[in-house]
C-alpha positions as semicolon CSV with decimal commas, in nm:
position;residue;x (nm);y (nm);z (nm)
1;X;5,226;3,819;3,749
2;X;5,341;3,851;4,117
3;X;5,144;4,028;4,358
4;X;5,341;4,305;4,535
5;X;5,030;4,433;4,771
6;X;5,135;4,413;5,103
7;X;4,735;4,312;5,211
8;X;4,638;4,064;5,006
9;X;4,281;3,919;4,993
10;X;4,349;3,618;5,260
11;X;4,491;3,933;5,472
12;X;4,140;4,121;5,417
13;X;3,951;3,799;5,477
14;X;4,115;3,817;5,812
15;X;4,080;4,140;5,902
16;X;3,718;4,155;5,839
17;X;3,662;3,781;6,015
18;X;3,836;3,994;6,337
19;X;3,710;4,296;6,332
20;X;3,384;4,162;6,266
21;X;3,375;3,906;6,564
22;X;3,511;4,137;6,758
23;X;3,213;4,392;6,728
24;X;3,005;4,100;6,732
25;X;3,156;3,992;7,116
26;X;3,112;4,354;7,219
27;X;2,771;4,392;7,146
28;X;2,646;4,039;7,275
29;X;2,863;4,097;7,614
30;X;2,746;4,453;7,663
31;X;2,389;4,383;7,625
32;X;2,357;4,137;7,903
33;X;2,546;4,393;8,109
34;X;2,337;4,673;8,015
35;X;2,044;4,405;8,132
36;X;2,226;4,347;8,442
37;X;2,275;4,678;8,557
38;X;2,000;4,840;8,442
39;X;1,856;4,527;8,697
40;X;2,035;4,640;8,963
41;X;1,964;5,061;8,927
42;X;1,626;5,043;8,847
43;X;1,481;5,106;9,204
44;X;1,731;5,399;9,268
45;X;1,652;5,554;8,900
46;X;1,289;5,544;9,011
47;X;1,338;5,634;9,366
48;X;1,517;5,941;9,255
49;X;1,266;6,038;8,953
50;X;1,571;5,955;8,695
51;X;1,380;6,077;8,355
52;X;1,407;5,817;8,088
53;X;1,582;6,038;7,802
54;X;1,909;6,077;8,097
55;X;1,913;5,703;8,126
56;X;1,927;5,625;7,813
57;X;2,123;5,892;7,666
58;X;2,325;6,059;7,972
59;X;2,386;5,739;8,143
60;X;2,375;5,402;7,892
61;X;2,511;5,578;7,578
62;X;2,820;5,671;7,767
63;X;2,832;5,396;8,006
64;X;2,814;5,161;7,693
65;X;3,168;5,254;7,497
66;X;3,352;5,293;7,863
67;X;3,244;4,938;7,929
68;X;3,355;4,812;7,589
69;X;3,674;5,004;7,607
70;X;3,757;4,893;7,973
71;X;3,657;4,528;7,872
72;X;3,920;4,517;7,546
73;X;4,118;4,262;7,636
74;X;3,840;3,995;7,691
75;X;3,669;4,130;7,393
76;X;4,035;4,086;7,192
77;X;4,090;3,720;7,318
78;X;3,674;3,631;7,236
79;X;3,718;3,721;6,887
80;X;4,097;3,558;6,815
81;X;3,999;3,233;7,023
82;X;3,665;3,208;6,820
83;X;3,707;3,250;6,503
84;X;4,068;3,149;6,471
85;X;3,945;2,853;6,631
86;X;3,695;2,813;6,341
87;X;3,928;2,856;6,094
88;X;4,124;2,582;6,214
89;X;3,849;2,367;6,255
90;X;3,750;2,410;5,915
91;X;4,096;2,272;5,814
92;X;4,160;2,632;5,651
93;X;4,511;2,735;5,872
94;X;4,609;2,386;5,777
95;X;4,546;2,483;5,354
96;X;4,757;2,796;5,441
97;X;5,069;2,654;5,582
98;X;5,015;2,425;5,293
99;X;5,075;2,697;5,063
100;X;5,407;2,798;5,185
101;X;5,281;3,066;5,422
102;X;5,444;3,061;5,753
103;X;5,298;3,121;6,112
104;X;5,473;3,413;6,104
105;X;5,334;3,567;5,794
106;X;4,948;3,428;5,893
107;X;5,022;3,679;6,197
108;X;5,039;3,970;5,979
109;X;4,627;4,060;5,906
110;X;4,600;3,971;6,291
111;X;4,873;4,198;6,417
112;X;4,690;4,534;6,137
113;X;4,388;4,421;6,352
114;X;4,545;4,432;6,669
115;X;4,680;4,755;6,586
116;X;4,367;4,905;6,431
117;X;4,170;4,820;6,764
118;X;4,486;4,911;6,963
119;X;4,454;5,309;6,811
120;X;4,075;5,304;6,863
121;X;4,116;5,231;7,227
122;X;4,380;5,437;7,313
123;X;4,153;5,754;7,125
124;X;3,854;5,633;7,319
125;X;4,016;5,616;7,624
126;X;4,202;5,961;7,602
127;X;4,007;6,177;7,439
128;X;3,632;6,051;7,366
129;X;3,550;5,837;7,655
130;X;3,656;6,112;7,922
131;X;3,407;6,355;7,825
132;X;3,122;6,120;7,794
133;X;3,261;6,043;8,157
134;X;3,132;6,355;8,270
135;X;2,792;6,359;8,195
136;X;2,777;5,982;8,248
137;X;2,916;6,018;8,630
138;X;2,714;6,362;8,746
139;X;2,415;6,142;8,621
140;X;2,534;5,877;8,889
141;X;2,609;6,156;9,148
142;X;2,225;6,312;9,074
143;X;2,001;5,997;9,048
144;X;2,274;5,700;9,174
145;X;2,522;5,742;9,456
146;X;2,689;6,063;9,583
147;X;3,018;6,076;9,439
148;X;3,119;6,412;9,461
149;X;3,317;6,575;9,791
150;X;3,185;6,799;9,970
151;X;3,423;6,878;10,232
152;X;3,790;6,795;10,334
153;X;4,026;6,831;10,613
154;X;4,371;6,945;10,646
155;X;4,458;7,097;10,319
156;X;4,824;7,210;10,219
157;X;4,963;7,303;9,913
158;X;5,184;7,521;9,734
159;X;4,989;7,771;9,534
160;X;5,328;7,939;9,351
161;X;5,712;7,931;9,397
162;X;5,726;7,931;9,747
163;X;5,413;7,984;9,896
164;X;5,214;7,782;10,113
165;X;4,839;7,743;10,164
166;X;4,674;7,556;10,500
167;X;4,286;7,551;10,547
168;X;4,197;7,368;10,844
169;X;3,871;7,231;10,656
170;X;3,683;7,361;10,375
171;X;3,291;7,326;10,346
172;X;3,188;7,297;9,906
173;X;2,791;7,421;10,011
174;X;2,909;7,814;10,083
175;X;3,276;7,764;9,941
176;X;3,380;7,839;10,265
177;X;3,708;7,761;10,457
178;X;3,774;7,766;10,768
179;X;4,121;7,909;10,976
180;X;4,353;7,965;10,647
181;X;4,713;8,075;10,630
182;X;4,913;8,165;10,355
183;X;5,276;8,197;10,398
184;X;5,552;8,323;10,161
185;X;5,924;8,159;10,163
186;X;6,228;8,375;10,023
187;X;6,530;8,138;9,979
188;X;6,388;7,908;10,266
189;X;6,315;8,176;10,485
190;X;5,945;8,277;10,613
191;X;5,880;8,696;10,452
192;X;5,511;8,709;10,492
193;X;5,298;8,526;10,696
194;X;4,884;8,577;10,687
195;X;4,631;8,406;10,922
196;X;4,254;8,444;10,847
197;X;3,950;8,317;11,049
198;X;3,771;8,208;10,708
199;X;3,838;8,246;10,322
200;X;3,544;8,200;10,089
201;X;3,596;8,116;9,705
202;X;3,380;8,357;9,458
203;X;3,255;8,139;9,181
204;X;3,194;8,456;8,970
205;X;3,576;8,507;8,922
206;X;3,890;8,244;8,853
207;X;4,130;8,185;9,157
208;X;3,985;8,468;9,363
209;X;3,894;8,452;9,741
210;X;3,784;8,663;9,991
211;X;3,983;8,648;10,324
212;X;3,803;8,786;10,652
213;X;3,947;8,870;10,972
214;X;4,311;8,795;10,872
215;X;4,695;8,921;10,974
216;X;4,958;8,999;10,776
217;X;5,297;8,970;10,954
218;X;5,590;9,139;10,712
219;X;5,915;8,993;10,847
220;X;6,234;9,190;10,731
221;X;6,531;9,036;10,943
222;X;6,453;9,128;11,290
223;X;6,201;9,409;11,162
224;X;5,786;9,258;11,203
225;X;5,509;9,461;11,040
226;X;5,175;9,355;11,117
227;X;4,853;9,471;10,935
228;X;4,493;9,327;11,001
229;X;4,148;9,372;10,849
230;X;3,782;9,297;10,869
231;X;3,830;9,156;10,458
232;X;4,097;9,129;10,158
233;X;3,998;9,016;9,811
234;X;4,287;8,870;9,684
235;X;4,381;8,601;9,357
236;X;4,542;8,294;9,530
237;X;4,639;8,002;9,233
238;X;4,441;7,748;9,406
239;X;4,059;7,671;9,367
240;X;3,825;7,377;9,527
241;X;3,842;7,121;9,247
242;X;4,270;7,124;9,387
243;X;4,162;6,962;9,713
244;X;3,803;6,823;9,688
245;X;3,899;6,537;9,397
246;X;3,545;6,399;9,331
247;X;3,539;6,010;9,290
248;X;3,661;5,869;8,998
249;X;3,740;6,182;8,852
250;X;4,044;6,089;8,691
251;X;3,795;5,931;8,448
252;X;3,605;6,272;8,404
253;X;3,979;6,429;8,231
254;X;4,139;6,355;7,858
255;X;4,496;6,257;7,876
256;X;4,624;6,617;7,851
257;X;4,391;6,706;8,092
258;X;4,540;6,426;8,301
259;X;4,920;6,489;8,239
260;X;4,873;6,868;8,288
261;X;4,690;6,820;8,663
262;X;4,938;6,531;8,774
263;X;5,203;6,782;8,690
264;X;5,039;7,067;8,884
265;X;4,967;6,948;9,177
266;X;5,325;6,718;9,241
267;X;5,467;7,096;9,195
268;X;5,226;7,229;9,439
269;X;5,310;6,905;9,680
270;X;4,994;6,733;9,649
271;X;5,029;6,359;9,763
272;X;4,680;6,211;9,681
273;X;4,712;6,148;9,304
274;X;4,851;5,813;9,245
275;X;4,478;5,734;9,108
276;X;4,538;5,963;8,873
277;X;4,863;5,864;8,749
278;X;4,738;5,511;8,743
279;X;4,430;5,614;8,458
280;X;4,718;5,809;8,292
281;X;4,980;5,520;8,218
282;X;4,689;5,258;8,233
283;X;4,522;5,449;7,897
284;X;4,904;5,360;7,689
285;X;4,902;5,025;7,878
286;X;4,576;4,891;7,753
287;X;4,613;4,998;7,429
288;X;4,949;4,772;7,353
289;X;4,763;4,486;7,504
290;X;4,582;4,413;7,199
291;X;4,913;4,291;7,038
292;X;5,010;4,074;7,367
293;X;4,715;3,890;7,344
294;X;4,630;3,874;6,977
295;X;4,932;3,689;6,984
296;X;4,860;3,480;7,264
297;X;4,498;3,374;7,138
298;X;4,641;3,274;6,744
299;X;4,935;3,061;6,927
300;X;4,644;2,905;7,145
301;X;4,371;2,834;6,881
302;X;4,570;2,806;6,543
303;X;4,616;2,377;6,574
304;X;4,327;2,156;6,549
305;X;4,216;1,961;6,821
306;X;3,915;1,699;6,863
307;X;3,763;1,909;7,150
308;X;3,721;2,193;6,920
309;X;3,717;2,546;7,040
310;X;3,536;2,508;7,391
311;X;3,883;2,446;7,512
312;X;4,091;2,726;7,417
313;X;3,795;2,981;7,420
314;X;3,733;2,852;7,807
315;X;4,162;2,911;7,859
316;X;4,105;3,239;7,652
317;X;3,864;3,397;7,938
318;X;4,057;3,253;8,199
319;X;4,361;3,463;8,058
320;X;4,158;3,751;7,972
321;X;4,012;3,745;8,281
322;X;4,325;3,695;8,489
323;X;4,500;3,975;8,255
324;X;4,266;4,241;8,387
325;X;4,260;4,109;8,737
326;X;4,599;4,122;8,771
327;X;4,603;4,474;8,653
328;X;4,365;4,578;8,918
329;X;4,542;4,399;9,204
330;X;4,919;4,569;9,033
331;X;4,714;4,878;9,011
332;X;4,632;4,868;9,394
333;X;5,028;4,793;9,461
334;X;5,089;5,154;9,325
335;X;4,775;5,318;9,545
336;X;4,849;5,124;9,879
337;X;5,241;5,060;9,853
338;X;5,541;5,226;9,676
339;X;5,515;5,086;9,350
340;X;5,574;5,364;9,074
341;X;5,227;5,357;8,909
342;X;5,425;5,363;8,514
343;X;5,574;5,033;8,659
344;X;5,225;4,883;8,852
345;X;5,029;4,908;8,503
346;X;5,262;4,762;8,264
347;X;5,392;4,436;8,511
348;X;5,087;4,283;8,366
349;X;5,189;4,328;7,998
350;X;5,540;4,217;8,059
351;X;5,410;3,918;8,228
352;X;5,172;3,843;7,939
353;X;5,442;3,929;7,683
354;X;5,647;3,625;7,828
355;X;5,379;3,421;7,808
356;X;5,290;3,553;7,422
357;X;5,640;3,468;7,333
358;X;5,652;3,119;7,490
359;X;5,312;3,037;7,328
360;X;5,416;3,185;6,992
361;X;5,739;2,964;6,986
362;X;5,509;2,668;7,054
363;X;5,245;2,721;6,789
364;X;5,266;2,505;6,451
365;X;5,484;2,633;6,168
């Protein structure tokens, strides 16, 4: 009787054979760079009196899955290369095709692979990786390096429909800034403009500031009213984290979080976010890379050769390695040029998808 399951037992063999290796690269390649860095910290964890439970558990159990999830692709390639390359080694491709199974059909357990690692990266990346992010980076910013702003020049930005915020600089330590106008547009023309000498945020409340020594100046027409006063409490839509953008915090935010601040502040006017929509399209962009080169590394390592695996598992990290290198230097088109950052992440995967295609067409049948 025909079997009508649409994964049958070679698929599972498969799976598990990927899967497996897979976990298996990720925990041998992550050890030696926990070793490494841990190698390279060490005098600035003791320097700074880091206690051993944050290491371990703020720091290395977060830094550990955002190192394994921003590594996928060489992870991906390690596991299809190696044991793919076993497989035909072993002579055991060769006893499928001899079955009647095509190339195509063989790609089916690798492609529910691809895809299963595919959905556990993107949910990593968007949702579980973030928050870990937090506690993993104000560990760096405590015991490491500074990351975190503390003061910034030259702010504008529209706080609502039409109105306009300047702070000549603003100071995190007392929340202070420093010269502050606010002015208020009416079908492009100026209705209220307000000068202060220094506004100060108050932590205790959300979006509320106290303004001291300021000017109001009404305009109606030709008609100026002018009101002044030693202080005004008042709620402006605008707070610190709008202007002082710690480093790498992009990393610190899930994807809503991401999509809903990228679409603030371009309504407020806010030009310094391209990092940010980078980490948002890069997220999607990583995640469909698993297919691009699951594809490439069965193509490469499916035909037996007398050299074995060394070779394709040596032209496997070279692509890997050139896959995410080339999506750091596309990735610094969109922050340094006028590359659309949607476009700068994915010209890597297009790229790769030619050469997935080309290789694919090429493998035995």
């Amino acid at each position: 009787m025909k079997s009508n399951r649409f994964i049958k037992r070679l698929d599972w063999y498969i799976i598990k054979k990927f899967l497996g290796t897979y976990v298996f690269a990720i925990a041998l390649i992550i050890s030696i760079a926990v070793v490494f860095d841990f190698n390279e910290k060490m005098d600035k964890f003791m320097e700074n009196e880091a206690p051993w439970t944050a290491i371990v558990f703020d720091y290395y159990m977060n830094f550990v899955p955002y190192f394994a999830n921003l590594f996928s692709p060489l992870f991906v390639f390690i596991a299809v290369i190696f044991f793919t390359s076993k497989l035909a080694e072993n002579s055991e491709i060769i006893a499928m095709f001899s079955t009647g199974m095509s190339f195509k059909r063989m790609m089916r357990p690798y492609m529910i692979s691809a895809a299963i690692i595919a959905l556990a990266t993107f949910l990593l990346g968007s949702y579980i990786i973030p928050k870990g992010s937090v506690t993993r980076l104000n560990f760096e910013n405590k015991y490491y390096k500074p990351r975190k702003q503390t003061s910034a020049r030259n702010i504008q930005l529209e706080v609502d429909s039409g109105v306009i915020a300047y702070i000549d600089n603003y100071q995190d330590y007392n929340k202070t800034g420093n010269r502050f106008s606010l002015d208020k547009f009416v079908d492009k023309k100026l209705v209220s403009h307000l000068t202060a000498r220094r506004i100060v945020y108050d932590t205790t409340a959300v979006n509320k500031w106290a303004i001291y020594d300021y000017m109001i100046r009404e305009l109606d027409g030709l008609k100026e009213t002018i009101k002044k006063g030693e202080r005004l409490d008042s709620i402006i839509d605008m707070e610190p984290s709008d202007f002082l953008i710690q480093r790498n915090q992009q990393e610190m935010m899930t994807s809503p979080q991401l999509g809903k601040y990228i679409s603030k502040q371009k309504r407020r006017g806010f030009a310094n976010i391209k990092d940010f929509e980078i980490e948002y399209h890069k997220r999607i962009a990583m995640s469909f890379a698993s297919f691009i080169l699951t594809i490439i590394g069965v193509s490469l390592s499916s035909r037996k050769t007398k050299g074995g695996m060394g070779l394709y598992l040596g032209i496997g990290l070279g692509l890997s390695f050139s896959y995410i290198l080339f999506q750091t230097i596309t990735s610094t088109f969109a922050v340094n040029g006028n590359v659309p950052p949607i476009i700068a992440v994915w010209i890597p995967n297009f790229l790769y998808t030619g050469i997935a295609f080309y290789l694919y067409r090429k493998a035995p049948k």
